[in-house]
C-alpha atoms as one frame of an Amber mdcrd trajectory, in Angstrom:
protein
   0.000   0.000   0.000   1.520   3.403  -0.988   1.992   6.088   1.634  -0.450
   9.003   1.660   0.713  12.609   1.695   0.250  12.777   5.479   2.051   9.475
   6.041   4.929  10.616   3.866   5.308  13.921   5.773   5.386  12.063   9.101
   7.892   9.529   7.768  10.202  12.258   6.460   9.949  14.024   9.829  10.943
  10.838  11.669  13.930  10.281   9.362  15.094  13.898   9.779  14.428  13.981
  13.526  14.216  10.508  15.076  14.358  12.062  18.569  10.913  13.656  18.192
   7.894  12.504  20.234   4.288  11.559  19.531   3.086  14.712  21.297   5.260
  16.955  19.111   4.058  15.275  15.892   0.390  15.479  16.941   0.720  19.184
  17.689   2.794  20.018  14.577   0.495  18.256  12.104  -2.831  18.762  13.919
  -3.461  15.033  14.485  -5.290  13.054  17.127  -3.480  10.214  18.884  -5.565
   7.758  16.855  -4.708   9.407  13.510  -0.992   9.374  14.347  -1.179   5.702
  15.328  -2.924   4.855  12.047  -0.203   6.612  10.030   2.619   4.896  11.966
   0.974   1.519  11.257   0.838   2.331   7.519   4.493   3.430   7.553   5.430
   0.157   9.258   3.497  -1.868   6.648   5.395  -0.046   3.934   8.746  -0.678
   5.685   8.015  -4.389   5.976   7.259  -4.498   2.219  10.702  -2.924   1.683
  12.286  -5.667   3.867  13.094  -3.120   6.568  12.349  -3.296  10.321   9.316
  -1.447  11.626   9.344   1.594  13.914   8.586   1.010  17.601   6.923   3.462
  19.988   7.623   3.630  23.728   5.001   4.341  26.381   6.533   7.782  26.842
   5.821   8.576  23.172   9.396   8.250  21.830  10.267   6.376  18.633  12.874
   3.624  18.187  14.165   3.331  14.615  16.626   0.708  13.436  19.806   2.139
  11.921  19.152   0.162   8.731  16.135   2.406   8.002  18.331   5.502   8.143
  21.048   3.839   6.076  18.691   2.572   3.362  16.490   5.651   3.075  18.877
   8.375   4.176  21.670   7.514   1.723  21.088   8.824  -1.777  22.615   6.281
  -4.151  22.014   5.301  -7.735  20.272   2.133  -6.538  17.616   3.868  -4.446
  14.275   3.626  -6.323  12.832   7.044  -7.181   9.266   5.868  -6.563  10.000
   4.690  -3.008   7.260   6.926  -1.533   4.283   8.948  -2.741   5.148  12.600
  -3.429   3.283  15.363  -1.613   1.505  18.025  -3.696   4.150  20.550  -2.592
   6.937  18.249  -3.773   5.197  17.666  -7.115   4.995  21.456  -7.632   8.708
  21.780  -6.867   9.578  19.047  -9.375   7.359  20.615 -12.070   9.165  23.940
 -11.618  12.524  22.132 -11.688  11.546  20.519 -14.990  10.489  23.904 -16.425
  13.735  25.587 -15.341  16.263  22.805 -15.887  15.018  20.205 -18.352  16.909
  19.704 -21.615  13.811  18.681 -23.609  10.491  20.202 -24.640   7.832  19.421
 -22.058   4.289  18.107 -22.558   1.712  16.852 -20.065   2.983  13.322 -20.713
   6.432  14.288 -19.440   4.928  15.495 -16.157   2.613  12.489 -15.690   5.471
  10.096 -16.400   7.972  11.777 -14.085   5.502  12.309 -11.218   3.488   9.096
 -11.712   0.120  10.837 -11.356  -2.906  11.454 -13.608  -3.276  14.263 -16.142
  -5.909  15.971 -13.965  -3.533  15.929 -10.984  -0.781  17.477 -13.140  -3.158
  20.192 -14.383  -4.056  21.067 -10.779  -0.375  21.008  -9.817   0.427  23.383
 -12.689  -2.088  25.854 -11.235  -0.409  25.551  -7.809   2.981  26.004  -9.471
   1.769  29.233 -11.092   0.620  30.505  -7.691   4.130  29.974  -6.345   5.663
  31.549  -9.469   3.542  34.669  -8.946   5.895  35.490  -6.033   8.735  35.635
  -8.569   6.721  37.480 -11.261   7.114  34.483 -13.605   4.579  32.663 -15.789
   4.032  29.193 -17.200   3.077  29.357 -20.892   2.063  26.534 -23.241   2.603
  26.495 -27.004   2.023  23.606 -29.400   5.449  24.085 -30.916   7.563  24.283
 -27.721   5.300  22.775 -25.047   5.363  24.189 -21.495   7.762  27.103 -20.944
   8.868  29.305 -18.047   8.677  33.013 -18.928   9.881  36.157 -17.162  13.041
  38.045 -16.257  16.095  35.815 -16.282  17.260  37.143 -12.927  14.006  35.961
 -11.332  14.349  32.555 -13.024  17.884  32.228 -11.646  16.684  33.166  -8.164
  13.918  30.556  -8.436  16.326  27.959  -9.810  18.655  28.297  -6.816  15.746
  27.956  -4.350  14.045  25.002  -6.081  17.326  23.101  -6.544  17.856  23.278
  -2.789  14.266  22.160  -2.084  14.398  19.188  -4.464  17.650  18.004  -2.876
  15.882  17.977   0.522  13.406  15.340  -0.759  14.011  11.670  -0.168  16.243
  10.582  -3.052  16.212  14.182  -4.273  19.659  13.965  -5.934  18.535  11.105
  -8.184  15.327  12.910  -9.070  17.301  16.068  -9.911  19.766  14.160 -12.107
  16.880  12.444 -13.895  15.088  15.736 -14.617  18.141  17.745 -15.680  20.276
  14.988 -17.271  23.245  16.019 -15.099  25.690  13.128 -14.714  27.931  12.083
 -11.834  31.100  13.135 -13.660  29.843  16.712 -13.957  28.932  16.820 -10.264
  32.328  15.422  -9.226  34.172  17.941 -11.393  32.389  20.915  -9.853  32.803
  19.537  -6.331  36.578  19.555  -6.953  36.380  23.134  -8.183  34.343  24.171
  -5.119  36.904  22.542  -2.816  39.617  24.589  -4.525  37.499  27.704  -4.000
  37.148  26.922  -0.283  40.924  26.606   0.032  41.446  29.845  -1.859  38.924
  31.798   0.248  40.021  30.246   3.569  36.477  29.181   4.460  34.174  26.198
   4.517  30.703  26.336   2.980  27.898  24.552   4.825  27.273  20.939   3.778
  23.888  21.928   2.335  25.476  24.595   0.127  28.265  22.304  -1.093  25.619
  19.742  -2.004  23.565  22.319  -3.951  26.257  24.424  -5.646  27.404  21.936
  -8.376  23.838  21.619  -9.684  23.267  25.381  -9.529  26.518  26.185 -11.341
  25.905  23.586 -14.064  22.320  24.720 -14.629  23.315  28.407 -14.757  26.088
  27.659 -17.256  23.606  25.674 -19.328  21.181  28.607 -19.433  24.018  30.953
 -20.429  24.961  28.696 -23.383  21.292  28.684 -24.462  21.396  32.486 -24.690
  19.528  33.412 -21.488  21.220  36.416 -19.894  20.924  38.489 -16.709  22.331
  41.622 -18.362  19.134  43.565 -17.631  19.999  43.411 -13.930  22.237  46.152
 -12.560  25.123  44.676 -10.560  27.789  47.024  -9.227  31.049  45.914 -10.843
  33.259  47.940  -8.507  31.681  46.399  -5.410  32.093  42.785  -6.551  35.096
  42.632  -8.895  37.717  43.149  -6.175  36.435  40.344  -3.945  38.052  36.938
  -3.534  34.733  35.439  -4.587  35.139  37.076  -7.994  38.597  35.511  -8.332
  37.050  32.170  -7.361  34.397  32.578 -10.062  37.142  33.098 -12.634  38.740
  29.881 -11.408  35.517  27.864 -11.523  34.807  28.889 -15.112  38.399  29.101
 -16.316  37.749  26.715 -19.217  34.327  28.112 -20.163  34.270  30.352 -23.222
  32.544  33.690 -23.750  30.842  34.125 -20.386  29.713  37.780 -20.232  30.918
  39.991 -17.400  27.367  40.278 -15.986  27.233  36.483 -15.689  30.572  36.336
 -13.895  29.278  38.955 -11.470  26.083  36.936 -10.946  28.101  33.815 -10.030
  30.216  36.001  -7.732  26.969  37.092  -6.077  25.978  33.446  -5.652  29.238
  32.764  -3.816  28.954  35.957  -1.750  25.385  35.116  -0.724  26.229  31.537
   0.267  26.273  30.837   3.991  29.521  29.471   5.383  30.157  26.991   8.164
  33.276  28.824   9.272  35.756  31.382   8.036  39.320  31.737   9.270  39.523
  35.484   8.709  36.143  37.046   9.645  37.457  40.596   9.591  39.895  40.420
   6.696  40.111  43.068   4.003  37.148  43.000   1.653  34.476  42.893   4.348
  31.387  45.046   3.798  32.219  48.616   4.938  30.363  49.734   8.100  28.666
  46.345   8.558  30.154  45.805  12.035  28.914  49.149  13.484  25.502  48.552
  11.874  25.239  45.152  13.613  26.397  46.724  16.879  23.739  49.458  16.647
  21.084  46.864  15.795  21.982  44.855  18.916  21.869  47.975  21.103  18.381
  48.822  19.847  17.295  45.219  20.457  18.733  45.154  23.985  16.867  48.367
  24.784  13.507  47.207  23.396  13.740  43.666  24.817  15.081  44.779  28.232
  17.945  42.328  27.759  21.668  42.607  28.505  23.473  40.261  26.089  26.508
  38.600  27.627  29.628  37.627  25.636  28.497  40.188  23.104  31.618  40.034
  20.932  31.089  36.334  20.238  27.485  37.006  19.220  28.708  39.853  16.999
  31.071  37.423  15.209  28.243  34.948  14.614  25.963  37.672  13.283  28.743
  39.037  11.070  29.330  35.584   9.591  25.635  35.364   8.683  25.067  38.982
   7.704  27.953  39.366   5.261  26.265  37.002   2.748  22.869  38.371   3.801
  24.044  41.896   2.855  24.448  40.837  -0.769  21.282  38.701  -0.723  19.213
  41.670   0.432  20.896  44.322  -1.697  20.493  42.296  -4.896  17.089  40.811
  -3.963  18.268  37.208  -3.695  16.602  36.475  -0.346  13.914  33.829  -0.025
  10.490  35.044  -1.157   8.595  33.024   1.478   8.864  34.012   5.150   9.915
  31.377   7.694   7.813  32.836  10.525   5.544  29.788  10.599   8.392  27.756
  12.085   8.950  30.133  15.011   7.857  29.285  18.533   5.521  31.615  20.436
   8.388  33.366  22.230  10.435  33.611  19.030   7.507  35.324  17.302   7.702
  38.082  19.898  11.493  38.190  19.541  11.065  38.328  15.748   8.871  41.397
  16.190  11.447  43.139  18.409  14.359  42.165  16.137  12.490  43.519  13.104
  11.974  46.835  14.928  15.739  46.964  15.585  16.968  46.408  12.012  16.942
  50.106  11.055  20.782  50.386  11.049  21.014  47.444   8.613  18.290  48.926
   6.411  20.154  52.255   6.288  23.436  50.517   5.376  21.980  48.306   2.640
  19.470  50.825   1.325  16.669  48.282   1.331  14.139  46.890   3.832  15.227
  43.648   5.544  13.015  40.745   4.301  11.158  38.683   6.892  13.137  35.559
   5.951  16.405  37.315   6.853  14.896  38.794  10.040  13.853  35.255  10.991
  17.421  33.964  10.676  18.703  36.869  12.801  15.969  36.145  15.361  17.008
  32.504  15.592  20.654  33.468  16.144  19.838  36.027  18.855  17.139  33.818
  20.410  19.505  30.847  20.577  22.152  33.037  22.201  19.670  34.271  24.802
  18.603  30.717  25.668  22.241  29.716  26.025  22.783  32.422  28.650  19.444
  31.731  30.348  17.730  34.926  29.134  14.107  35.031  28.029  11.418  37.614
  27.397   8.751  35.004  28.144   8.613  35.988  31.835   8.980  39.715  31.253
   5.930  41.958  31.379   4.927  42.839  27.807   3.043  46.063  27.208   1.360
  47.887  24.342   0.309  51.526  24.058  -3.050  52.306  22.440  -3.861  55.905
  21.536  -6.738  57.200  19.377  -5.103  60.633  18.917  -2.864  59.826  15.956
   0.589  58.408  15.303   2.570  61.361  16.689   0.852  61.427  20.093   0.907
  57.635  20.230   4.661  57.589  19.560   5.284  60.201  22.259   3.277  58.120
  24.771   5.234  55.012  23.754   8.600  56.712  24.346   7.529  58.253  27.649
   6.156  54.977  29.031   9.195  53.027  27.820  11.382  55.332  29.922   9.030
  55.142  32.905   8.936  51.310  32.870  12.398  50.212  31.650  11.778  46.677
  32.983   8.810  46.148  30.611   9.029  45.009  27.010   7.017  47.543  24.985
   5.875  45.825  21.795   3.985  48.510  19.847   2.127  51.793  19.825  -1.251
  51.221  18.163  -4.396  52.942  17.027  -7.653  51.558  18.425  -8.385  49.848
  15.098  -4.940  48.193  15.072  -5.444  47.134  18.690  -8.646  45.262  17.834
  -6.728  43.059  15.369  -3.419  42.754  17.245  -1.904  39.244  17.091   1.068
  39.257  19.489   0.671  38.242  23.116   0.875  40.998  25.759   0.164  41.459
  29.462  -0.887  45.074  29.957  -2.335  47.960  27.963  -1.708  51.670  28.458
  -4.317  53.992  26.930  -5.736  57.492  27.555  -9.330  56.154  27.304 -11.200
  53.015  28.363 -10.802  49.968  26.087 -12.597  46.645  26.196  -9.895  44.092
  26.961  -9.354  41.023  29.131  -5.791  42.162  29.914  -4.796  44.658  32.613
  -5.639  48.184  31.426  -4.025  51.322  32.864  -5.421  54.716  31.920  -2.555
  57.108  31.241  -2.740  60.652  29.959  -1.080  61.334  26.618   1.228  63.810
  28.365   2.492  62.821  31.797   3.883  65.343  34.239   6.458  64.313  36.852
   3.867  63.625  39.563   1.622  61.805  37.049   4.538  59.507  36.238   5.254
  58.731  39.882   1.562  58.045  40.546   1.236  55.791  37.472   4.396  53.832
  38.233   3.277  53.193  41.796  -0.211  52.149  40.625   1.146  49.725  38.008
   3.745  48.156  40.276   1.318  47.700  43.141  -1.242  46.131  40.784   1.286
  43.748  39.195   3.449  42.866  42.209   1.581  44.033  45.294   4.635  46.155
  46.196   7.163  48.513  44.686   9.945  46.155  43.529  13.541  47.028  44.389
  15.170  43.905  43.015  18.316  45.432  41.518  21.407  43.349  42.319  24.098
  45.924  43.119  26.970  43.433  42.784  25.737  42.477  39.307  25.439  46.175
  38.444  29.040  46.770  39.572  30.155  43.818  37.449  28.620  45.450  34.374
  30.278  48.783  35.202  33.629  47.005  35.678  33.404  45.640  32.121  33.343
  49.162  30.704  35.204  51.364  33.174  37.962  51.394  35.807  36.470  51.562
  39.325  38.791  53.421  41.717  36.826  52.810  44.933  34.465  49.857  44.602
  33.303  50.000  48.232  32.281  53.669  47.965  30.569  53.028  44.620  28.562
  50.173  46.135  27.484  52.368  49.057  26.384  55.197  46.754  24.460  52.802
  44.486  22.719  51.189  47.474  21.709  54.630  48.773  20.395  55.724  45.364
  18.452  52.507  44.633  16.915  52.259  48.097  16.044  55.919  48.567  12.526
  56.645  49.741  10.193  57.317  46.815   8.114  59.873  48.662  11.107  61.981
  49.663  12.451  61.997  46.139   9.432  63.977  45.026  10.782  67.039  46.809
  14.422  66.761  45.807  14.018  68.579  42.493  12.633  72.030  41.995   9.700
  72.263  39.634  10.830  73.172  36.103   8.921  75.895  34.263   6.247  74.698
  31.815   6.758  76.263  28.394   4.104  76.526  25.696   4.834  76.006  22.011
   4.324  79.687  21.141   6.910  80.673  23.779   9.569  78.625  21.992   8.601
  79.031  18.323   8.206  82.798  18.162   8.075  84.729  14.822  11.827  85.378
  14.959  12.366  81.585  15.192  10.417  80.975  11.948  11.889  80.931   8.434
  10.160  80.474   5.051  11.975  79.332   1.906  10.790  78.162  -1.485  13.279
  75.287  -1.666  16.737  74.045  -0.602  19.281  71.790  -2.290  19.516  69.083
   0.376  18.338  67.813   3.736  21.580  69.096   5.303  20.900  72.616   4.022
  17.341  72.409   5.362  18.566  71.562   8.873  21.199  74.328   8.874  18.648
  76.882   7.640  16.097  75.823  10.266  18.708  75.911  13.060  20.135  79.314
  12.065  18.010  81.407  14.506  19.007  79.115  17.402  22.695  79.395  16.509
  22.511  83.193  16.138  20.956  83.553  19.607  23.540  81.082  21.003  20.783
  78.781  22.211  22.771  76.004  20.490  26.314  75.788  19.125  27.199  74.841
  15.511  28.471  71.529  16.939  24.881  70.669  17.881  23.773  70.998  14.246
  26.658  68.768  13.156  25.619  66.213  15.785  22.057  66.175  14.389  23.340
  64.528  11.211  24.547  61.477  13.125  20.879  60.920  14.080  19.504  62.204
  10.792  18.627  58.831   9.274  16.468  57.888  12.250  12.906  57.664  10.857
  11.487  58.559  14.285  12.301  62.227  13.673   9.494  62.173  11.068   6.496
  62.643  13.358   3.790  62.877  10.684   3.508  63.352   6.913   5.656  66.341
   5.829   6.888  67.111   9.387  10.288  66.300  10.945  11.901  67.280  14.261
  15.698  66.867  13.864  17.532  66.974  17.204  20.573  65.650  19.049  21.474
  65.138  22.718  21.762  68.084  25.159  25.477  67.400  25.684  26.109  67.933
  21.951  25.876  71.720  22.348  22.626  73.010  23.924  22.858  76.125  26.087
  19.132  76.566  26.779  15.818  75.106  25.668  14.584  76.241  22.244  12.829
  75.436  18.956  12.994  76.873  15.448  10.857  76.184  12.381  11.598  76.188
   8.651   8.728  75.995   6.122   9.680  74.834   2.598   7.132  75.458  -0.152
   8.507  72.681  -2.366   9.728  70.384   0.409  12.980  68.397   0.606  13.704
  64.652   0.524  14.675  63.293   3.943  14.858  59.723   2.598  13.300  58.202
  -0.535  10.251  57.455   1.650   9.764  60.926   3.145   9.444  64.410   1.642
   9.431  67.093   4.323   7.889  70.601   4.231   8.169  71.550   7.936  11.503
  71.159   9.768  11.444  71.988  13.495  14.871  71.838  15.172  14.489  71.037
  18.883  17.090  71.920  21.525  16.416  70.282  24.900  18.470  70.839  28.043
  16.813  67.964  29.933  13.919  65.528  29.568  11.296  67.856  31.043  11.299
  71.529  30.028  10.485  71.073  26.338   7.952  68.242  26.715   4.825  70.358
  27.187   5.610  72.328  24.022   6.565  69.108  22.208   3.194  67.604  23.122
   1.451  70.652  21.636   3.592  70.320  18.501   2.640  66.639  18.247  -1.052
  67.531  18.431  -0.596  70.134  15.718   1.338  67.688  13.508  -1.376  65.040
  13.880  -4.044  67.391  12.462  -3.995  67.039   8.666  -6.028  70.252   8.263
  -3.742  72.481  10.349  -0.628  70.773   9.027  -1.665  71.715   5.505  -2.516
  75.251   6.659   1.053  75.598   7.935   2.500  74.353   4.641   0.356  76.788
   2.648   0.931  79.765   4.983   2.637  82.698   3.218   3.953  84.637   6.226
   5.610  84.079   9.598   2.634  85.756  11.266   0.203  83.267   9.684   2.356
  80.360  10.871   2.641  81.828  14.379  -1.131  82.295  14.596  -1.684  78.575
  13.964   0.990  77.717  16.563  -0.732  79.949  19.126  -4.015  78.064  18.678
  -2.251  74.934  20.038  -0.421  76.706  22.867  -2.977  77.105  25.651  -2.189
  75.406  28.995
């Protein structure tokens, strides 16, 4: 009796992971205990027909498999029968695409039915499923009487698909034999390219992963075959200067040293394939030729992640090396759009889904470096690396309090609330700031909700004003902590804190430092209310006065826009020129764009602020901040602390969130008209 699609999936899972349990399989495939037992019995019947021992199950739900099963079915030899198990529909689709991309002959329905051993109707349905998958690559299956079934679309997309499908087919049971049968690639050709790849490894001082070494000979042969047939990637723009001085380019020249008339674009494409191939190890991770600025981008990404996940990553340099080893090939995959089309999020555990969300929010430095958004598949790999590292050191966000901020007053006010509450509760993991509509459809798990109005929710809800004064913050923190813990927690380990400080600084008097830290951490909350004098509350119209407003038709660049906006502050010595220079180190941070057409460039107080201030530049034609944002209103903010400017900033946020008044500002023709609108948002 042949194995069904479900039986075959379970059997492949057992071969790949014999240490799995009945409970895991039932949960993964949505089966009852009875359904799993029925499938195991069918698999055992099939094994007996193949003269192999059956699989035993223990009372604890573990499986005992004889080594002969692994040897007979795990080894891919010429003698292994291709039809040893029924193909799943997904596998049939993969083989159909492999035939379309790599077959040497014209293809008819008979070719598919013969290769897949299914009916014509099944093949026709599989062709429809194949087209659905090909839609992700912007490719089409076309049939003509003269040439049969053909794959049509940009050659670069076909190459990308070819690399992915070759890997997937090789993961099937007996996949190598199936691939050789479809493509007419012989053993001698495979052996020759394996030798060439080994030479490449020696030349580059690295070792590719076993999976990549297994796949690369087929990929290289199939690409060379398409080149000789006249298919070219020359429509795709590859930067010669970036790739031609790499060792991978030299390796490409070596691999194809005896091939004639391979265009430069094709050599660069093969170089890309080598550059985007994951490696098992590399002897010189920081040698010349690494991607410029990749290390600081990874470092900044980790810092953002640590802040958002409330995690302190130990042995950080080792994690950096692991991420660098993965992200160097990922850099080229992302930049040249060679990443997997399908996301791997479905394979993530519940906790890893939350980590994935936080990692994705932290990838801004990588996006800025590469100039392209980081695909979910790449974010998933990064998540797995960081998540595995956290588990190794016993860290988890599973037990941390996870919070969301819900605000109906627009994105700018919501973002301000999010930042304020993140500072007030540094021990919480803040997942998102949401509108009410987004909140109703939110998928991630969370523990508490902060909102300025009542919301219907089964989770703990804390009503918090959009703008929190100092006493409001103290009251809210005490309320939340008492509700969650029944007391105000003071669980900071001073010795652990000193250990962290010791890693980054020389401590001259450790005993005195410990005493001071103990006094600060354990100070009475009530008395601390009176230790600071109340700072003056400033309205928006007190900071952005007519003399702090400038109007221009246009400017040449974002840098010129910032300098022009900051000019009144510099002239009055509210800020120094160094402060404006410092702004540009933060200038690619998308959080300075607080609403459409409005940005608030700023730096830290220590970068050159003498007193609190704001200045506004209105550009009639706008200026590009990034390709995604065109800005008409630039408000430079100079803050001396975290308090004095906040009331005015809140008023600015409210103004920026009003599309009507925002447009009135952009269309205003005089400083007086702009100031009048600002005054309408400046009442206490």
